[in-house]
Short mmCIF file of C-alpha atoms in Angstrom, two decimals:
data_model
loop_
_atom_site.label_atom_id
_atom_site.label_comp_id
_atom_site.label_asym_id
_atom_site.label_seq_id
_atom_site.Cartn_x
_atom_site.Cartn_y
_atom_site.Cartn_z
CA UNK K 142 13.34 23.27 -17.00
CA UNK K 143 11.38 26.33 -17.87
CA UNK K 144 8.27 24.48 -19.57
CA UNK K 145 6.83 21.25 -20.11
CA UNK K 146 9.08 18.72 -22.50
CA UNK K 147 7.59 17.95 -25.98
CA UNK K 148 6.45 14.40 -25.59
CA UNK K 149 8.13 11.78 -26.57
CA UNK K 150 7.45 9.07 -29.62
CA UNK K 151 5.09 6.00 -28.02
CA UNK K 152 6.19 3.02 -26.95
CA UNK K 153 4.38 0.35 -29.29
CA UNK K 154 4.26 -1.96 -26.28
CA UNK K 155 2.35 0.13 -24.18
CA UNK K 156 -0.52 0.58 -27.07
CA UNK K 157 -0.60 3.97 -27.40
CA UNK K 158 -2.02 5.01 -24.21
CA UNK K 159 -2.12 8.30 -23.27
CA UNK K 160 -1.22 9.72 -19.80
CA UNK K 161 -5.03 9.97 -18.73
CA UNK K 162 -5.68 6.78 -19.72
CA UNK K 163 -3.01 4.95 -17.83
CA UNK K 164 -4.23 6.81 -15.12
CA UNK K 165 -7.45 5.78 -14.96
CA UNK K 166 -6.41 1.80 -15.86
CA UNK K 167 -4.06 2.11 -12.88
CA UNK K 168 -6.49 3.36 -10.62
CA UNK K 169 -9.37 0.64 -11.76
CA UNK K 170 -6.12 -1.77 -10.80
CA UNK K 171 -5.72 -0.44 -7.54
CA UNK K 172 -9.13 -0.39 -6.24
CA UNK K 173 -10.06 -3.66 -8.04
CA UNK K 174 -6.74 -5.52 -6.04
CA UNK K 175 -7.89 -3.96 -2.66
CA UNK K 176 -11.35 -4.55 -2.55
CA UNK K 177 -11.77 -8.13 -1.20
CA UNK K 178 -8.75 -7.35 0.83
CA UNK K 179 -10.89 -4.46 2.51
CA UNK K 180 -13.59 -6.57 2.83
CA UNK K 181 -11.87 -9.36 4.85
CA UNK K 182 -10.60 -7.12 7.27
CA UNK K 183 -13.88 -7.15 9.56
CA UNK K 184 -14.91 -10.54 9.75
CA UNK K 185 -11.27 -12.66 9.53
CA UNK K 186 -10.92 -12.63 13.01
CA UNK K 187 -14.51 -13.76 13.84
CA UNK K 188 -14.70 -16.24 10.61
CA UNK K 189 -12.01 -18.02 12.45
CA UNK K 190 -13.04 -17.68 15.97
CA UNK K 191 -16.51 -19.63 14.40
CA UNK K 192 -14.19 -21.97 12.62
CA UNK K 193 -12.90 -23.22 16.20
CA UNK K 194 -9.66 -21.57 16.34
CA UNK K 195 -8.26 -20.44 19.42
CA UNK K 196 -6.47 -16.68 19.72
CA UNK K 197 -2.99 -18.00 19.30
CA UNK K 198 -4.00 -19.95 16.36
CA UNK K 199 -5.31 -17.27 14.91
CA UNK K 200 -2.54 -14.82 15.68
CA UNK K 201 0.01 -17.90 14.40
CA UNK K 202 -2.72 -17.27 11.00
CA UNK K 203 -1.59 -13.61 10.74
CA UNK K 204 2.09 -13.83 11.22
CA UNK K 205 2.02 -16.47 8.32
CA UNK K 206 0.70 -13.45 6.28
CA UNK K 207 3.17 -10.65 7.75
CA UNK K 208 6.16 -12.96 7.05
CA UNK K 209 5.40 -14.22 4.05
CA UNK K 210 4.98 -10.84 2.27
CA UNK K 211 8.34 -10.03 3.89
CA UNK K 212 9.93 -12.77 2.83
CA UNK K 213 8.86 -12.36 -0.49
CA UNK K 214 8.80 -8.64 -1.19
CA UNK K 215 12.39 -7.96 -2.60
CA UNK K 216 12.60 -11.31 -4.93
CA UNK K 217 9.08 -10.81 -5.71
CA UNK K 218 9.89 -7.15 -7.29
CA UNK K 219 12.98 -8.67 -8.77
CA UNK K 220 11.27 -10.72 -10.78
CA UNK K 221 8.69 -8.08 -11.95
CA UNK K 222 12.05 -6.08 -13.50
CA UNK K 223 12.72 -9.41 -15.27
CA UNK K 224 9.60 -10.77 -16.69
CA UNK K 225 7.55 -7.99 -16.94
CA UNK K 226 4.74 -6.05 -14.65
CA UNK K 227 1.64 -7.73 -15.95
CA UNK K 228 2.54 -11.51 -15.41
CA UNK K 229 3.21 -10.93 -11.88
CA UNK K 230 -0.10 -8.82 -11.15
CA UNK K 231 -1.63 -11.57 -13.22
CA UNK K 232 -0.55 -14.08 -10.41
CA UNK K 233 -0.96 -12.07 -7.59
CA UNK K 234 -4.84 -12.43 -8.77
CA UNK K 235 -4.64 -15.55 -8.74
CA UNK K 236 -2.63 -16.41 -5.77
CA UNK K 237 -5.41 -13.62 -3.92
CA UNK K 238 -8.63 -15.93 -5.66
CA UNK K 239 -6.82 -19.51 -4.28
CA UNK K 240 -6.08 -17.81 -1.07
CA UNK K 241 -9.84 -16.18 -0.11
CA UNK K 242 -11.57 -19.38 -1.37
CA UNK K 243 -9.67 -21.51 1.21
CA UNK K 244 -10.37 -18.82 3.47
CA UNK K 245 -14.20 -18.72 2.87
CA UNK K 246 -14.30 -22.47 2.68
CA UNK K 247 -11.37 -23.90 5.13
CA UNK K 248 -12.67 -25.35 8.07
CA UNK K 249 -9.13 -26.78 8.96
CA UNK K 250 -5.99 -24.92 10.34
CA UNK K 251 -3.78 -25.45 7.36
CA UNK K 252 -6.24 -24.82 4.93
CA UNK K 253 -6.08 -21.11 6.52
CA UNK K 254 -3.18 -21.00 6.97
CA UNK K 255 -2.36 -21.53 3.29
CA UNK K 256 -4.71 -19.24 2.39
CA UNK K 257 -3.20 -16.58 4.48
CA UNK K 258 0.83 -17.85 3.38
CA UNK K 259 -0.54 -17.17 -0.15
CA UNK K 260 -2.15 -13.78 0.28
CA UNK K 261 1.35 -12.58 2.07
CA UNK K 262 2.89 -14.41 -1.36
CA UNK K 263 0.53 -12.14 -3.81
CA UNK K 264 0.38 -8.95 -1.27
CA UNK K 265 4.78 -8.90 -1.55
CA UNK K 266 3.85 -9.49 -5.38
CA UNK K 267 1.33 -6.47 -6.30
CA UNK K 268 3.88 -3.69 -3.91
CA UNK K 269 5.71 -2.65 -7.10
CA UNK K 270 4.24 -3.89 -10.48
CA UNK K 271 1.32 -1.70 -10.88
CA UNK K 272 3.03 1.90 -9.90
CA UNK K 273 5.94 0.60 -12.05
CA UNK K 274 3.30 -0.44 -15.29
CA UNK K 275 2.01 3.32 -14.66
CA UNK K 276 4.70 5.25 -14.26
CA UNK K 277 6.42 3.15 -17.29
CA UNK K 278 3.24 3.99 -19.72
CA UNK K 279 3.77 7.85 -18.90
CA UNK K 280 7.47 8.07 -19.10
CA UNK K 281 6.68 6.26 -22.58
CA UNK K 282 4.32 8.86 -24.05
CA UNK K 283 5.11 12.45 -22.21
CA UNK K 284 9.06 11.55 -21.47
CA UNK K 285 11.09 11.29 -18.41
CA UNK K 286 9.71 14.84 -16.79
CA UNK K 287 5.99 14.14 -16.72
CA UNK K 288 3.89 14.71 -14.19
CA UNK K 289 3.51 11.52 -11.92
CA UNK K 290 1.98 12.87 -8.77
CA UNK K 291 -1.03 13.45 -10.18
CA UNK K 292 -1.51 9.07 -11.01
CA UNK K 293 -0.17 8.71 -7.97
CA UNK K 294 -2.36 10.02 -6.36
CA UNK K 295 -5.80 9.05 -7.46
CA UNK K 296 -4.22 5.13 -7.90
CA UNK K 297 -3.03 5.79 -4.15
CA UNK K 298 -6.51 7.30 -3.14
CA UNK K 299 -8.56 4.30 -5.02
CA UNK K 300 -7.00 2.09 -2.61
CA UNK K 301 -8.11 4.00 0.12
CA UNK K 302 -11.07 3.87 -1.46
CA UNK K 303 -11.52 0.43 -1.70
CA UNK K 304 -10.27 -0.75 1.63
CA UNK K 305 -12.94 1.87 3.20
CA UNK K 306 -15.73 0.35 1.18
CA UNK K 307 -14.62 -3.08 1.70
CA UNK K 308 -14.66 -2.66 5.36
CA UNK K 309 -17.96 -1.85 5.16
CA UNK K 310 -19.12 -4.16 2.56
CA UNK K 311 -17.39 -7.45 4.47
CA UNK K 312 -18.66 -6.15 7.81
CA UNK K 313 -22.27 -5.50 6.30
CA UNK K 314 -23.18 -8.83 4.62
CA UNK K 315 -23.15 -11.12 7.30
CA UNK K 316 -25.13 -8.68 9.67
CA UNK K 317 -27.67 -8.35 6.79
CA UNK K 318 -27.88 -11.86 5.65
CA UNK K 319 -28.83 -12.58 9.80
CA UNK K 320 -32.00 -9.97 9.39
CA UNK K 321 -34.10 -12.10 6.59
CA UNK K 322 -35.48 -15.51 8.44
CA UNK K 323 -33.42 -18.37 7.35
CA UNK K 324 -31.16 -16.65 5.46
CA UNK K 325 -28.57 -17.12 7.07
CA UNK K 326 -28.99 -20.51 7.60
CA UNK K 327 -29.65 -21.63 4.13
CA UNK K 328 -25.99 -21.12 2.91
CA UNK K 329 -24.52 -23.49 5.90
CA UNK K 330 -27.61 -25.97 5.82
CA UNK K 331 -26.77 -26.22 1.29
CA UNK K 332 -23.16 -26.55 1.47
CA UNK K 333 -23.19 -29.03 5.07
CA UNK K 334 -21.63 -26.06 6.66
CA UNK K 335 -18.96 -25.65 4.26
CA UNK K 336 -20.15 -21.29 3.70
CA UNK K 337 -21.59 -19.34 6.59
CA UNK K 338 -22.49 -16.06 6.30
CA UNK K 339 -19.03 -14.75 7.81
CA UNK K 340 -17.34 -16.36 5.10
CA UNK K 341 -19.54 -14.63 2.27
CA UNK K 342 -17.14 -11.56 2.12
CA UNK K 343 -14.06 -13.92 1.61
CA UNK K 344 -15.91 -15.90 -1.28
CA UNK K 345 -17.38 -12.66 -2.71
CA UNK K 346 -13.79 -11.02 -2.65
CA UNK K 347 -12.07 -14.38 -4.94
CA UNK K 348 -15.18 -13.32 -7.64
CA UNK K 349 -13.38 -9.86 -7.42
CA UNK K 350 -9.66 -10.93 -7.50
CA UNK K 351 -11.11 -12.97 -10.58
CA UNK K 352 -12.13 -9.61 -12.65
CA UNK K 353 -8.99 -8.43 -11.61
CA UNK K 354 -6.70 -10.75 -13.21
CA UNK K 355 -9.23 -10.58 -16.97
CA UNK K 356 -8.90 -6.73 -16.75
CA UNK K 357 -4.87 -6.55 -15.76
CA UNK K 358 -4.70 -9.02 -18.74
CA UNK K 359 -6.61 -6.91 -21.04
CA UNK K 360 -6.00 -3.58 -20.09
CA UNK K 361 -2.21 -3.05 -19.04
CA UNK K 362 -0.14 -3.71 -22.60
CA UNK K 363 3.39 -3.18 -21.70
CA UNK K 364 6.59 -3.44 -23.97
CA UNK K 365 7.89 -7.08 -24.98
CA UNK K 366 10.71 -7.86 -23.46
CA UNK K 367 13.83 -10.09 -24.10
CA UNK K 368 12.70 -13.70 -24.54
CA UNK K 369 14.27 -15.35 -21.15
CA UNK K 370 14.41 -18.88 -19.40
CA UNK K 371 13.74 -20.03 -16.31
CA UNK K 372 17.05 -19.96 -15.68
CA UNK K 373 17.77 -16.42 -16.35
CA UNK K 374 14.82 -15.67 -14.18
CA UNK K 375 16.31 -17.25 -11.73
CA UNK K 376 19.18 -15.67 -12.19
CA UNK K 377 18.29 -11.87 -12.58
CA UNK K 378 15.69 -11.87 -9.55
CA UNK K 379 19.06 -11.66 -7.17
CA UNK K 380 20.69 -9.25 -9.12
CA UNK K 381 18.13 -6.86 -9.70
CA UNK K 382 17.55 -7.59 -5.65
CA UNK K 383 21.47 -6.22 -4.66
CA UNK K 384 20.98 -3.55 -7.41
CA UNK K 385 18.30 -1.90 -5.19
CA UNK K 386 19.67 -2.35 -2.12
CA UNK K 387 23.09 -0.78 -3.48
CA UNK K 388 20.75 1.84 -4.70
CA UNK K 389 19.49 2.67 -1.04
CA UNK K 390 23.12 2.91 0.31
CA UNK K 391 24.69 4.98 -2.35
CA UNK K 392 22.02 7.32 -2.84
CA UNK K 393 21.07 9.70 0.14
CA UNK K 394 17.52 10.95 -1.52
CA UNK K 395 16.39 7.09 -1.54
CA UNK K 396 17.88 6.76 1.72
CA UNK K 397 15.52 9.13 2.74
CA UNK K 398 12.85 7.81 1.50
CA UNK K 399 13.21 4.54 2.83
CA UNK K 400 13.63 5.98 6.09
CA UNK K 401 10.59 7.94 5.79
CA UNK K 402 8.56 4.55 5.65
CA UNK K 403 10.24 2.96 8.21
CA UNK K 404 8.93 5.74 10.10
CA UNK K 405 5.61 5.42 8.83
CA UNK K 406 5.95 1.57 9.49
CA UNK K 407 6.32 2.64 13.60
CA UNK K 408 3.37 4.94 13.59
CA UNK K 409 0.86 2.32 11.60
CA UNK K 410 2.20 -0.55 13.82
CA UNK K 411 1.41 1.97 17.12
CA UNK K 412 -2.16 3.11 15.23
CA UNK K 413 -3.11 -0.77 14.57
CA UNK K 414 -2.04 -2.69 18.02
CA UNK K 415 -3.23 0.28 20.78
CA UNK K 416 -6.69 1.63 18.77
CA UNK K 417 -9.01 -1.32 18.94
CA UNK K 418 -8.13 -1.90 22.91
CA UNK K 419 -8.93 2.39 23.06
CA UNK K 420 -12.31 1.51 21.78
CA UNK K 421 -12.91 -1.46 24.40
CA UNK K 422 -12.58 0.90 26.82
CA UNK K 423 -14.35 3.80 25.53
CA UNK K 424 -17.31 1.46 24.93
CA UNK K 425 -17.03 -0.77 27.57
CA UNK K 426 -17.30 -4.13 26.30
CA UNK K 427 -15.17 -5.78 23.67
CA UNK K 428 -18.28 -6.31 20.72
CA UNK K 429 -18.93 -2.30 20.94
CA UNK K 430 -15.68 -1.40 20.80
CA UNK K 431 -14.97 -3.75 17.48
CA UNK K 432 -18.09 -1.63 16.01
CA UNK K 433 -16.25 1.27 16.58
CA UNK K 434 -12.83 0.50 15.24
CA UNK K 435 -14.56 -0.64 12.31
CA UNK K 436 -15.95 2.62 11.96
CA UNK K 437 -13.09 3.98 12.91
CA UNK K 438 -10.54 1.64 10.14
CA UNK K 439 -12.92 3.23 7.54
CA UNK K 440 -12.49 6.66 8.71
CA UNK K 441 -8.84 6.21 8.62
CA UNK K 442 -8.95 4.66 5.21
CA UNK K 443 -10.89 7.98 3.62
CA UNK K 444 -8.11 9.96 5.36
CA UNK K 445 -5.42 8.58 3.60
CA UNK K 446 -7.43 8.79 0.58
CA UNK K 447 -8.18 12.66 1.00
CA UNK K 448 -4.26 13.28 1.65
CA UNK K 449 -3.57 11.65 -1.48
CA UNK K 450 -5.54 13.78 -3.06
CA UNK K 451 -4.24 16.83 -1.55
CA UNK K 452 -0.46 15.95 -2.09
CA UNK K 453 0.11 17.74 -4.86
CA UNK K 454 -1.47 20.76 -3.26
CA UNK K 455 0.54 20.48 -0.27
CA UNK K 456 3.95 20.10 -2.65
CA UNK K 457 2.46 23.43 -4.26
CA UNK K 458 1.79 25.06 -0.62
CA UNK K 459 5.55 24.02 0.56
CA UNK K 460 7.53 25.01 -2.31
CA UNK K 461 8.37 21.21 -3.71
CA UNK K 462 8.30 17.45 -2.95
CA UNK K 463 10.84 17.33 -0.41
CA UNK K 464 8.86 20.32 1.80
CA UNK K 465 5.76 18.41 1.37
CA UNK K 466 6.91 15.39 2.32
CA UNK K 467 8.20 17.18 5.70
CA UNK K 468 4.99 19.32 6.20
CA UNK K 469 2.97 15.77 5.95
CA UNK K 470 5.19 14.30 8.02
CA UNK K 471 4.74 16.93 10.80
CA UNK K 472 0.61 16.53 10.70
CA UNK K 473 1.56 12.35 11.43
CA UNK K 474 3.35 13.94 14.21
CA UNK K 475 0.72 15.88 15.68
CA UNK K 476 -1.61 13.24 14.96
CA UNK K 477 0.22 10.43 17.87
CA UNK K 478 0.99 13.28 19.85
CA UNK K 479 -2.81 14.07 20.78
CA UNK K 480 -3.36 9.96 20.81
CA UNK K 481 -0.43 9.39 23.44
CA UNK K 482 -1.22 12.80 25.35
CA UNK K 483 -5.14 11.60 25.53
CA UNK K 484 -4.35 7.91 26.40
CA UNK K 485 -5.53 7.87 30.39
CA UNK K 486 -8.78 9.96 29.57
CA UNK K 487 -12.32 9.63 28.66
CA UNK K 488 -14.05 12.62 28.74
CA UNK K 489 -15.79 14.01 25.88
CA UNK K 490 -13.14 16.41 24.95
CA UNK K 491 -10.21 13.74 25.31
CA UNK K 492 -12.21 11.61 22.89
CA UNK K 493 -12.76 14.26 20.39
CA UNK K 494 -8.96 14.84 20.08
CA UNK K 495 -7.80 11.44 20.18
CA UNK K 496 -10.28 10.87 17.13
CA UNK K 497 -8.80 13.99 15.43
CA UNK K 498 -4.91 12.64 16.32
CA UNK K 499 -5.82 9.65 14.31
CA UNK K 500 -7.57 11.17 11.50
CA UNK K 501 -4.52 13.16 11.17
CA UNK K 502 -2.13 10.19 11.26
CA UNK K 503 -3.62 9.02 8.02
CA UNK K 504 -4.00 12.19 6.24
CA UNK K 505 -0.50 13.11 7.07
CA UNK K 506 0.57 9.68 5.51
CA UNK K 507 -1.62 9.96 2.87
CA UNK K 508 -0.27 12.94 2.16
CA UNK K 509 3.46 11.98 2.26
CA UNK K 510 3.10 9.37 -0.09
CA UNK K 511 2.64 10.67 -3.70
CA UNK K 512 5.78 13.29 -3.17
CA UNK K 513 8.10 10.22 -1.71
CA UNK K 514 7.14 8.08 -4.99
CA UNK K 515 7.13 11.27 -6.86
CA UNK K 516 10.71 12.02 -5.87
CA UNK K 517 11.62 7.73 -6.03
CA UNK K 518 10.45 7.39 -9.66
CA UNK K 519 12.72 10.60 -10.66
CA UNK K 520 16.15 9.06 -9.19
CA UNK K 521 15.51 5.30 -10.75
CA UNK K 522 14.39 3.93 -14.45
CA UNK K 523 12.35 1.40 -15.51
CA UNK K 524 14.87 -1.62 -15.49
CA UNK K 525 14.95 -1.28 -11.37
CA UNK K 526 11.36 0.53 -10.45
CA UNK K 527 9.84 -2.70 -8.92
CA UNK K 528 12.41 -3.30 -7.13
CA UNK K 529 13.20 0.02 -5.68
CA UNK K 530 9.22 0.17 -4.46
CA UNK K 531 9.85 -3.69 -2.70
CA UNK K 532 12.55 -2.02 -0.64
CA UNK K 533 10.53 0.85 0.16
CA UNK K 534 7.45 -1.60 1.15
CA UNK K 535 10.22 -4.01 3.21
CA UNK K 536 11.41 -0.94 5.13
CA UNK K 537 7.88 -0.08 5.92
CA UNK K 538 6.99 -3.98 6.91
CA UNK K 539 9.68 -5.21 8.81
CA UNK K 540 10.10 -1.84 10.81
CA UNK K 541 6.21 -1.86 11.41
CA UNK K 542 6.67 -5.78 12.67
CA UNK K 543 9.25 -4.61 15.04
CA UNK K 544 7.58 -1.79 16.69
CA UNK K 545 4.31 -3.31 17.00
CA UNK K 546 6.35 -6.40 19.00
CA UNK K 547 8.10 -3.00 21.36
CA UNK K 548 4.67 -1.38 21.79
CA UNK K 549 3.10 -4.40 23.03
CA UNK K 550 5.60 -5.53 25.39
CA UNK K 551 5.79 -1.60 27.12
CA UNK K 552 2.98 -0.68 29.45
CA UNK K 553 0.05 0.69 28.34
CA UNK K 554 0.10 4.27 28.38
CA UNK K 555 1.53 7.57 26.46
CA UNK K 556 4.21 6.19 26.50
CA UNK K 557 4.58 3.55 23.02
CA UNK K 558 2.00 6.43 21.21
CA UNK K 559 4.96 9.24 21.99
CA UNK K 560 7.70 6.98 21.12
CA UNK K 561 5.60 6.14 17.83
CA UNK K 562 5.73 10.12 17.73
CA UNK K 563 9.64 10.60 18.26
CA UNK K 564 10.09 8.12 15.22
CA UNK K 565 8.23 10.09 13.00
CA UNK K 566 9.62 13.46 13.56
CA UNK K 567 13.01 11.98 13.10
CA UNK K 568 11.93 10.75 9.50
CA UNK K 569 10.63 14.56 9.41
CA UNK K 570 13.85 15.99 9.94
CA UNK K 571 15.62 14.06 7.32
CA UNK K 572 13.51 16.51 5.22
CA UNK K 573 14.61 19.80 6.72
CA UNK K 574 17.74 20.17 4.63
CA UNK K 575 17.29 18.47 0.53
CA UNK K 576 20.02 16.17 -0.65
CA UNK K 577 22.23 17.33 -3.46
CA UNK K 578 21.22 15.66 -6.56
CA UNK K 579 22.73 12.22 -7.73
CA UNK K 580 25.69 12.63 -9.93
CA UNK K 581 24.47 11.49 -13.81
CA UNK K 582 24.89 8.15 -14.93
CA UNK K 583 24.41 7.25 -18.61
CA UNK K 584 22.88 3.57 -20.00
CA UNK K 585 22.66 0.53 -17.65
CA UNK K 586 24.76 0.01 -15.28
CA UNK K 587 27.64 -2.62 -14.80
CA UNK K 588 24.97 -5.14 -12.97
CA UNK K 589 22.19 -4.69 -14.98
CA UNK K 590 20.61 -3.06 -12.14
CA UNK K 591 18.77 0.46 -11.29
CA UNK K 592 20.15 3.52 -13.13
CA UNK K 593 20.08 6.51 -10.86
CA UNK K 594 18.73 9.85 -12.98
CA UNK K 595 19.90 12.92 -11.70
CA UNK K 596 17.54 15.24 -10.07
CA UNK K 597 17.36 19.01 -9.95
CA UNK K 598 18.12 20.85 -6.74
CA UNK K 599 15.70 23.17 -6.96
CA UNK K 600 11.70 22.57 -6.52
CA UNK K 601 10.83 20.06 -8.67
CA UNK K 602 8.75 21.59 -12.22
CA UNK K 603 5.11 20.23 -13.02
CA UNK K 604 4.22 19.85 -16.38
CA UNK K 605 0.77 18.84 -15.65
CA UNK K 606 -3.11 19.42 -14.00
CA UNK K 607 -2.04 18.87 -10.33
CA UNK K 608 -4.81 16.48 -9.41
CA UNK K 609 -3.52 13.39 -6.46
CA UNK K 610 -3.12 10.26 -4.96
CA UNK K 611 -2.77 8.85 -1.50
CA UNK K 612 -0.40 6.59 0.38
CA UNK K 613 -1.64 4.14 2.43
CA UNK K 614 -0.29 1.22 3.73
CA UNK K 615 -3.04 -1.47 4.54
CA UNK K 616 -2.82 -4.50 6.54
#
């Protein structure tokens, strides 16, 4: 390729849209979805705690969540290869507005828990749809060689964004509501207790998923596709399920990829258990140190947001994709080195590098993330996208589930951070040599499933304003 491809005729079901304007729909999408998610994150665990639930209740809460979504995450991209990408966003809203109203309003265990089985249901539901919808609407107007790190990228960085400001938001309201006299009060002593001001954040955040679901259903047009049954449904969710797991095994760039986010799953899970018991200590009591992982959370979150943003610049800097994926890989690396090597100290200095090991953790991964999807998007079509980003997200999950459950159980030290570490620069290795591109394939394949497109050896050509986007993988 020696300049950028003439684009190609518009798909009628995508209305027209340029390559700019996905963009920008795709990135409202993204920070719309993870807003009220971000803004649950600092008061669930004390909304429950003044609910009456006890620790293991509310731990039992969370692994409904984590299980759910990875339970869910392969048929759930299935079917968005079947029936289309904006029906399942649609209901992902929905299930995300049911779930944070039973959260703001439950007062009983199951209620909670239902709320949190159904925001693992829409969390393994959104992984795929929206990248797929985007990447789609470009391939549609500009043709198969467009430029997608640039939309992935800035959608990638909005939910950065998002999560940041939500933090802040959720932790914010109740604090504020408590400074005006009887404010806080007057929302428990109107609804007999039902709303208390820990629970505004959840109730504001189902208004949210509810603007969500009217703009994904006015603002992403997508092709029509071939009228189906529930049956069929049913039927094509497992195929197009074992079309993208034979994908991973036959195809050593996706391999690699997958890989790469079962590292990244290891170094969030080590990054999200040790931190907040760091910050204890550092502050001395457990209320202080929550402050500060808040503060820190948010940091992290604008991280991953700024490596998005500079992924295509790092690509540039390294020569292609593959190198940048590698060179992000190796700041991640760096980044749990300082954490595990600072673990036993407090000084002043030990604190300023730990903080900079975990900024880097979350630039590096922000960073990685556009050139992996960059590179993902090139080796599969659009009959099989979904799906291949629900593997991807699995790999990240289930390996993240795992080694948090192996850093808890070691003793508290260097020891799970370096480990954490070790896992990482394996995944960074896998980049040190390319893989040789996938032999071409022509039309659909035999199962309906994922059509590999071949991929050049070389560096990969932009045709396209190098702007970015960030990977992040919130919890």
């Amino acid at each position: 390729m020696t300049g950028a491809p003439a684009p190609a005729a518009v798909a009628p079901g995508h209305g027209g849209l340029d390559g700019a304007t996905a963009r920008r729909r795709y990135v409202t999408v993204s920070f719309l979805f993870w807003l009220p998610i971000g803004m649950s994150i600092a008061t669930g665990v004390l909304l429950f705690t003044e609910r009456g639930m006890g620790l293991a209740a509310i731990a039992g809460f969370y692994a409904v969540h984590s299980l759910t979504a990875a339970a869910m995450e392969l048929p759930t991209g299935g079917l968005s290869d079947v029936i289309g990408r904006r029906p399942v966003l649609a209901i992902a809203g929905l299930l995300n507005l049911t779930a944070f109203t039973l959260i703001g309003l439950g007062a009983a265990g199951w209620a909670i828990a239902l709320g949190m089985g159904l925001m693992g249901l829409a969390r393994a539901l959104s992984s795929g749809p929206a990248e797929a919808w985007y990447v789609d609407t470009v391939h549609a107007h500009a043709g198969p060689d467009a430029d997608l790190r640039t939309g992935l990228a800035r959608g990638s960085s909005a939910t950065s964004a998002a999560l940041a400001l939500g933090t802040l938001l959720g932790g914010g309201l109740p604090w504020l509501l408590g400074l005006a006299p009887g404010l806080g009060e007057w929302p428990a002593d109107t609804t007999g207790g039902l709303v208390i001001p820990l629970s505004v954040p959840a109730l504001l955040g189902a208004l949210v998923e509810g603007v969500f679901v009217l703009y994904v259903l006015s603002a992403l047009p997508e092709p029509p596709r071939p009228r189906t049954t529930l049956r069929r449904v049913i039927g094509g969710v497992p195929a197009a399920i074992a079309a993208g797991l034979r994908l991973g095994a036959r195809d050593a760039l996706i391999r690699r990829i997958l890989l790469t986010a079962s590292a990244a799953g290891a170094a969030l899970a080590a990054v999200e258990l040790l931190t907040p018991g760091r910050a204890a200590a550092l502050m001395g009591t457990a209320e202080s140190g929550a402050l500060v992982f808040a503060g820190l959370a948010c940091a992290g979150f604008l991280c991953s947001a700024l490596g998005s943003q500079l992924a295509p610049l790092v690509a540039r800097f390294a020569g292609s994709s593959e190198r940048g994926v590698l060179t992000s890989l190796g700041l991640v690396t760096l980044g749990l080195t300082l954490l595990g090597l600072t673990t036993d100290a407090l000084s002043p200095l030990a604190t300023t590098l730990a903080v900079t090991g975990y900024g880097l953790v979350y630039l590096g991964l922000g960073a990685a993330g556009p050139n992996e999807n960059d590179l993902l998007h090139r080796r599969v079509d659009a009959s099989g996208r979904a799906t291949a980003l629900s593997v991807q997200s699995l790999s990240l999950q289930l390996v993240a589930a795992g080694a948090g459950l192996g850093a808890g159980a070691l003793p508290p030290g260097p020891l799970p951070w370096l480990l954490a570490a070790t896992a990482v620069l394996a995944g960074a290795l896998l980049w040190v040599r390319r893989a040789a591109p996938a032999p071409p394939r022509h039309g659909p394949s035999a199962t309906g499933g994922p059509v590999a497109a071949p991929v050049p050896a070389g560096p990969l050509h932009d045709t396209a304003p190098e702007e970015i986007h960030p990977h992040a993988r919130p919890t």
